[in-house]
mmCIF file of C-alpha atoms in Angstrom:
data_model
loop_
_atom_site.group_PDB
_atom_site.id
_atom_site.type_symbol
_atom_site.label_atom_id
_atom_site.label_comp_id
_atom_site.label_asym_id
_atom_site.label_seq_id
_atom_site.Cartn_x
_atom_site.Cartn_y
_atom_site.Cartn_z
ATOM 1 C CA MET A 1 -20.433 -42.772 -78.706
ATOM 2 C CA ALA A 2 -19.427 -46.098 -76.923
ATOM 3 C CA PHE A 3 -19.226 -47.303 -73.549
ATOM 4 C CA LEU A 4 -16.680 -49.802 -72.079
ATOM 5 C CA ASP A 5 -19.613 -52.226 -71.199
ATOM 6 C CA GLU A 6 -20.724 -51.963 -74.784
ATOM 7 C CA VAL A 7 -17.079 -52.601 -76.131
ATOM 8 C CA PHE A 8 -16.397 -55.691 -74.282
ATOM 9 C CA GLN A 9 -19.047 -58.500 -74.296
ATOM 10 C CA PRO A 10 -19.352 -60.781 -72.263
ATOM 11 C CA PHE A 11 -18.135 -58.346 -69.550
ATOM 12 C CA TYR A 12 -17.789 -61.312 -67.081
ATOM 13 C CA THR A 13 -16.424 -64.726 -67.433
ATOM 14 C CA ALA A 14 -16.273 -67.752 -65.427
ATOM 15 C CA ALA A 15 -13.997 -68.029 -62.496
ATOM 16 C CA PRO A 16 -12.334 -70.816 -60.419
ATOM 17 C CA THR A 17 -13.786 -70.972 -56.705
ATOM 18 C CA HIS A 18 -10.834 -72.799 -54.942
ATOM 19 C CA LEU A 19 -8.783 -70.373 -52.521
ATOM 20 C CA ALA A 20 -5.471 -71.041 -54.243
ATOM 21 C CA ASP A 21 -6.882 -69.641 -57.532
ATOM 22 C CA TYR A 22 -8.200 -66.392 -56.119
ATOM 23 C CA ALA A 23 -6.942 -63.563 -58.214
ATOM 24 C CA PHE A 24 -7.512 -59.672 -59.017
ATOM 25 C CA GLY A 25 -10.975 -59.109 -60.591
ATOM 26 C CA GLN A 26 -12.877 -61.936 -59.304
ATOM 27 C CA ILE A 27 -16.275 -61.017 -57.814
ATOM 28 C CA PHE A 28 -17.531 -62.201 -54.409
ATOM 29 C CA ARG A 29 -20.103 -61.470 -51.957
ATOM 30 C CA ALA A 30 -18.721 -60.323 -48.559
ATOM 31 C CA PRO A 31 -19.996 -58.471 -45.561
ATOM 32 C CA ALA A 32 -19.206 -54.964 -45.930
ATOM 33 C CA TYR A 33 -19.526 -51.896 -43.529
ATOM 34 C CA TYR A 34 -20.978 -48.427 -44.294
ATOM 35 C CA PRO A 35 -18.191 -45.895 -43.676
ATOM 36 C CA HIS A 36 -19.495 -43.201 -41.398
ATOM 37 C CA GLN A 37 -18.367 -39.593 -41.164
ATOM 38 C CA ARG A 38 -19.873 -39.171 -37.754
ATOM 39 C CA LEU A 39 -18.046 -41.446 -35.346
ATOM 40 C CA ASP A 40 -20.490 -43.528 -33.290
ATOM 41 C CA ILE A 41 -19.173 -45.786 -30.395
ATOM 42 C CA TRP A 42 -20.727 -48.236 -28.178
ATOM 43 C CA ARG A 43 -20.523 -47.198 -24.400
ATOM 44 C CA PRO A 44 -21.898 -49.258 -21.387
ATOM 45 C CA LYS A 45 -24.435 -47.846 -19.073
ATOM 46 C CA ILE A 46 -23.409 -50.246 -16.188
ATOM 47 C CA ILE A 47 -19.715 -50.633 -15.090
ATOM 48 C CA ASP A 48 -18.260 -52.555 -12.320
ATOM 49 C CA THR A 49 -15.325 -50.369 -11.539
ATOM 50 C CA ARG A 50 -13.661 -53.025 -9.128
ATOM 51 C CA LEU A 51 -14.027 -55.780 -11.668
ATOM 52 C CA GLY A 52 -13.766 -53.953 -14.852
ATOM 53 C CA ILE A 53 -16.972 -55.489 -16.044
ATOM 54 C CA ALA A 54 -19.001 -53.335 -18.489
ATOM 55 C CA SER A 55 -22.544 -54.147 -19.719
ATOM 56 C CA ASP A 56 -25.749 -52.867 -21.084
ATOM 57 C CA PHE A 57 -24.184 -50.980 -24.130
ATOM 58 C CA ASN A 58 -25.886 -48.321 -26.200
ATOM 59 C CA ILE A 59 -24.964 -46.382 -29.000
ATOM 60 C CA THR A 60 -23.549 -42.828 -28.611
ATOM 61 C CA THR A 61 -21.867 -39.957 -30.488
ATOM 62 C CA ALA A 62 -18.091 -39.998 -29.720
ATOM 63 C CA GLY A 63 -17.204 -37.587 -27.080
ATOM 64 C CA ALA A 64 -14.062 -35.783 -25.974
ATOM 65 C CA ASP A 65 -13.142 -38.713 -24.078
ATOM 66 C CA ALA A 66 -13.282 -41.080 -27.010
ATOM 67 C CA PHE A 67 -10.280 -43.571 -27.057
ATOM 68 C CA GLN A 68 -8.995 -41.881 -24.087
ATOM 69 C CA ARG A 69 -11.309 -43.567 -21.374
ATOM 70 C CA ALA A 70 -10.324 -43.439 -17.586
ATOM 71 C CA LEU A 71 -10.728 -47.178 -16.916
ATOM 72 C CA PRO A 72 -9.915 -50.246 -18.857
ATOM 73 C CA PHE A 73 -12.523 -53.087 -19.223
ATOM 74 C CA SER A 74 -11.836 -56.747 -18.516
ATOM 75 C CA SER A 75 -15.172 -57.803 -19.749
ATOM 76 C CA PRO A 76 -15.607 -57.256 -22.670
ATOM 77 C CA PRO A 77 -11.712 -56.673 -22.972
ATOM 78 C CA LEU A 78 -10.981 -53.208 -23.767
ATOM 79 C CA LYS A 79 -7.999 -50.882 -23.444
ATOM 80 C CA THR A 80 -8.618 -47.296 -22.401
ATOM 81 C CA ASN A 81 -7.482 -46.222 -26.106
ATOM 82 C CA GLU A 82 -9.866 -48.523 -27.753
ATOM 83 C CA GLU A 83 -13.494 -48.205 -28.491
ATOM 84 C CA PHE A 84 -16.339 -50.473 -29.893
ATOM 85 C CA ILE A 85 -17.104 -48.668 -33.088
ATOM 86 C CA ALA A 86 -20.714 -48.844 -34.045
ATOM 87 C CA LEU A 87 -21.048 -49.799 -37.768
ATOM 88 C CA LYS A 88 -23.903 -50.732 -40.060
ATOM 89 C CA SER A 89 -22.883 -53.681 -42.394
ATOM 90 C CA LYS A 90 -24.656 -55.862 -45.182
ATOM 91 C CA PRO A 91 -23.328 -58.351 -47.618
ATOM 92 C CA ARG A 92 -22.718 -56.943 -51.101
ATOM 93 C CA PRO A 93 -20.894 -57.760 -54.166
ATOM 94 C CA VAL A 94 -17.037 -56.945 -54.147
ATOM 95 C CA ILE A 95 -14.199 -57.121 -56.511
ATOM 96 C CA LEU A 96 -11.046 -58.662 -55.330
ATOM 97 C CA ILE A 97 -7.913 -56.423 -55.526
ATOM 98 C CA GLN A 98 -5.287 -58.728 -53.807
ATOM 99 C CA PRO A 99 -5.669 -62.322 -52.366
ATOM 100 C CA PRO A 100 -3.551 -62.997 -49.258
ATOM 101 C CA ASP A 101 0.107 -63.499 -49.798
ATOM 102 C CA PRO A 102 0.903 -67.279 -49.334
ATOM 103 C CA ALA A 103 4.435 -66.295 -48.747
ATOM 104 C CA LEU A 104 3.668 -64.702 -45.404
ATOM 105 C CA VAL A 105 2.505 -68.234 -44.069
ATOM 106 C CA SER A 106 6.159 -68.837 -43.468
ATOM 107 C CA VAL A 107 6.940 -65.904 -41.248
ATOM 108 C CA LYS A 108 6.949 -66.769 -37.734
ATOM 109 C CA ARG A 109 5.243 -64.874 -34.970
ATOM 110 C CA THR A 110 7.700 -64.229 -32.021
ATOM 111 C CA GLY A 111 7.627 -62.230 -28.900
ATOM 112 C CA TYR A 112 5.442 -59.006 -29.258
ATOM 113 C CA ALA A 113 5.969 -58.649 -32.818
ATOM 114 C CA GLY A 114 2.333 -59.032 -33.618
ATOM 115 C CA LYS A 115 0.453 -61.417 -36.080
ATOM 116 C CA VAL A 116 1.731 -60.988 -39.567
ATOM 117 C CA VAL A 117 -0.580 -63.384 -41.301
ATOM 118 C CA ARG A 118 -4.141 -62.063 -40.886
ATOM 119 C CA HIS A 119 -5.639 -63.680 -43.945
ATOM 120 C CA LEU A 120 -7.251 -60.425 -45.117
ATOM 121 C CA CYS A 121 -7.562 -59.082 -48.729
ATOM 122 C CA PRO A 122 -8.509 -55.813 -49.988
ATOM 123 C CA VAL A 123 -11.656 -55.562 -52.016
ATOM 124 C CA ALA A 124 -13.606 -52.622 -53.779
ATOM 125 C CA LEU A 125 -17.263 -52.569 -52.743
ATOM 126 C CA VAL A 126 -19.955 -52.670 -55.483
ATOM 127 C CA TYR A 127 -23.024 -50.567 -54.988
ATOM 128 C CA SER A 128 -26.549 -50.816 -57.209
ATOM 129 C CA ALA A 129 -27.158 -48.075 -59.242
ATOM 130 C CA GLU A 130 -30.893 -48.880 -59.281
ATOM 131 C CA ASP A 131 -33.603 -48.771 -56.488
ATOM 132 C CA ASP A 132 -35.956 -51.602 -55.693
ATOM 133 C CA ALA A 133 -38.379 -50.220 -58.328
ATOM 134 C CA GLY A 134 -35.642 -50.507 -61.101
ATOM 135 C CA ASN A 135 -35.236 -46.680 -61.122
ATOM 136 C CA SER A 136 -31.818 -45.186 -61.520
ATOM 137 C CA LYS A 137 -30.324 -43.792 -58.230
ATOM 138 C CA PHE A 138 -28.067 -41.517 -60.286
ATOM 139 C CA ASP A 139 -28.327 -38.982 -62.973
ATOM 140 C CA THR A 140 -28.052 -40.557 -66.685
ATOM 141 C CA GLU A 141 -25.126 -37.995 -67.385
ATOM 142 C CA PHE A 142 -23.044 -39.084 -64.616
ATOM 143 C CA LEU A 143 -23.602 -42.751 -65.209
ATOM 144 C CA GLU A 144 -22.579 -42.243 -68.678
ATOM 145 C CA ARG A 145 -19.358 -40.419 -67.739
ATOM 146 C CA ILE A 146 -18.667 -43.564 -65.550
ATOM 147 C CA ARG A 147 -19.081 -45.885 -68.489
ATOM 148 C CA LYS A 148 -16.700 -43.789 -70.460
ATOM 149 C CA LEU A 149 -14.088 -44.014 -67.696
ATOM 150 C CA GLU A 150 -14.301 -40.169 -66.950
ATOM 151 C CA TYR A 151 -13.637 -40.964 -63.259
ATOM 152 C CA ARG A 152 -10.917 -43.095 -62.146
ATOM 153 C CA GLN A 153 -12.481 -44.085 -58.781
ATOM 154 C CA PHE A 154 -15.693 -45.652 -60.384
ATOM 155 C CA LEU A 155 -16.241 -48.597 -62.722
ATOM 156 C CA PHE A 156 -19.708 -49.335 -64.101
ATOM 157 C CA LEU A 157 -20.817 -52.929 -63.883
ATOM 158 C CA PRO A 158 -23.673 -53.917 -66.163
ATOM 159 C CA LYS A 159 -26.181 -56.350 -65.083
ATOM 160 C CA GLY A 160 -25.311 -59.793 -65.903
ATOM 161 C CA GLY A 161 -23.320 -62.646 -64.372
ATOM 162 C CA PRO A 162 -23.170 -61.929 -60.518
ATOM 163 C CA ILE A 163 -24.340 -58.626 -60.940
ATOM 164 C CA THR A 164 -28.216 -58.492 -60.550
ATOM 165 C CA VAL A 165 -28.730 -54.876 -61.372
ATOM 166 C CA ASP A 166 -26.539 -52.069 -63.143
ATOM 167 C CA SER A 167 -24.040 -51.211 -60.332
ATOM 168 C CA ILE A 168 -21.129 -49.215 -59.594
ATOM 169 C CA ALA A 169 -17.644 -50.181 -58.147
ATOM 170 C CA ARG A 170 -15.830 -47.816 -55.942
ATOM 171 C CA LEU A 171 -12.270 -47.669 -55.767
ATOM 172 C CA ASP A 172 -12.309 -45.018 -53.132
ATOM 173 C CA GLU A 173 -14.310 -47.497 -50.840
ATOM 174 C CA VAL A 174 -11.815 -50.318 -50.471
ATOM 175 C CA GLN A 175 -12.101 -52.561 -47.372
ATOM 176 C CA SER A 176 -10.133 -55.481 -46.108
ATOM 177 C CA VAL A 177 -12.027 -58.484 -45.785
ATOM 178 C CA ALA A 178 -11.060 -62.047 -44.300
ATOM 179 C CA VAL A 179 -10.532 -64.467 -46.891
ATOM 180 C CA ASN A 180 -12.956 -66.782 -45.308
ATOM 181 C CA GLN A 181 -15.685 -64.398 -45.443
ATOM 182 C CA LEU A 182 -15.594 -64.108 -49.439
ATOM 183 C CA ALA A 183 -18.297 -66.166 -50.945
ATOM 184 C CA PRO A 184 -17.203 -66.703 -54.612
ATOM 185 C CA SER A 185 -19.949 -65.783 -57.207
ATOM 186 C CA GLN A 186 -18.039 -68.035 -59.801
ATOM 187 C CA PHE A 187 -17.512 -64.845 -62.044
ATOM 188 C CA ALA A 188 -14.656 -62.462 -62.543
ATOM 189 C CA LEU A 189 -14.122 -59.409 -64.896
ATOM 190 C CA SER A 190 -13.437 -60.707 -68.344
ATOM 191 C CA LYS A 191 -9.663 -60.547 -69.221
ATOM 192 C CA GLU A 192 -9.946 -57.339 -71.261
ATOM 193 C CA VAL A 193 -11.849 -55.650 -68.699
ATOM 194 C CA THR A 194 -9.523 -57.055 -65.746
ATOM 195 C CA ASP A 195 -6.423 -55.552 -67.404
ATOM 196 C CA ILE A 196 -8.345 -52.078 -67.700
ATOM 197 C CA VAL A 197 -9.305 -52.127 -64.189
ATOM 198 C CA ARG A 198 -5.956 -53.273 -63.110
ATOM 199 C CA SER A 199 -4.427 -50.260 -64.769
ATOM 200 C CA GLN A 200 -7.452 -48.083 -63.161
ATOM 201 C CA VAL A 201 -6.489 -49.295 -59.612
ATOM 202 C CA SER A 202 -2.803 -48.261 -60.045
ATOM 203 C CA TYR A 203 -3.720 -44.961 -61.712
ATOM 204 C CA PHE A 204 -6.280 -44.130 -58.816
ATOM 205 C CA PHE A 205 -3.829 -45.239 -55.884
ATOM 206 C CA THR A 206 -0.632 -44.199 -57.132
ATOM 207 C CA GLY A 207 -0.927 -41.902 -60.207
ATOM 208 C CA LEU A 208 1.202 -43.933 -61.828
ATOM 209 C CA SER A 209 1.028 -46.791 -64.493
ATOM 210 C CA GLY A 210 -2.369 -45.928 -65.821
ATOM 211 C CA ARG A 211 -1.624 -45.971 -69.334
ATOM 212 C CA GLU A 212 -4.195 -48.733 -70.440
ATOM 213 C CA PHE A 213 -6.943 -47.043 -68.272
ATOM 214 C CA GLY A 214 -6.114 -43.631 -69.902
ATOM 215 C CA GLU A 215 -5.991 -44.871 -73.487
ATOM 216 C CA TRP A 216 -9.586 -46.251 -72.968
ATOM 217 C CA ALA A 217 -10.720 -43.333 -71.424
ATOM 218 C CA THR A 218 -9.443 -41.287 -74.390
ATOM 219 C CA LEU A 219 -11.009 -43.683 -76.887
ATOM 220 C CA LEU A 220 -14.396 -43.663 -75.225
ATOM 221 C CA ARG A 221 -14.379 -39.887 -74.968
ATOM 222 C CA ASP A 222 -13.813 -39.307 -78.755
#
């Protein structure tokens, strides 16, 4: 029985650090938030209704008036259909899916059209598969199935290069990160692994063009 991380060694390769060279499969560190199933928001204890000034904010569970408050705030600026969402965040490894499109720089902002160039890029979040004591966080069989590409939303990342412990990249947890918040690790997935993951990303998000991922999943399963 073979695993993807055993077939391709090295699993990681050196990568450039210049912005113009950012590409799919490069590994960075970036601040990433924890998605919450329960919606928590920041609400003020003190509101000057005449001036619209709010202060002394505390976290509370979103109620019936979430995103439909009676009054807007002028300081901090917040419309009645807006909220300050409470999220926890930490820096973690991420895999770049798509760098910002340089062609958008030429798009001019006019009138109320909004800002087109946001300098954002989607990344897949990477989570450690071991706790601080070095024990696995997951069942061995589950990890082995990931290593054999039996789940299209998961990718096993072996310890090495920029990955300090065995980890799992999750395609079902993709976030947009400002490009200036990406800290290059000087590593990327190797070319062969990148080709497979590119196919995996296409397959997971569209259900199409997953031939290479599917072929390797079949080979590793046999």
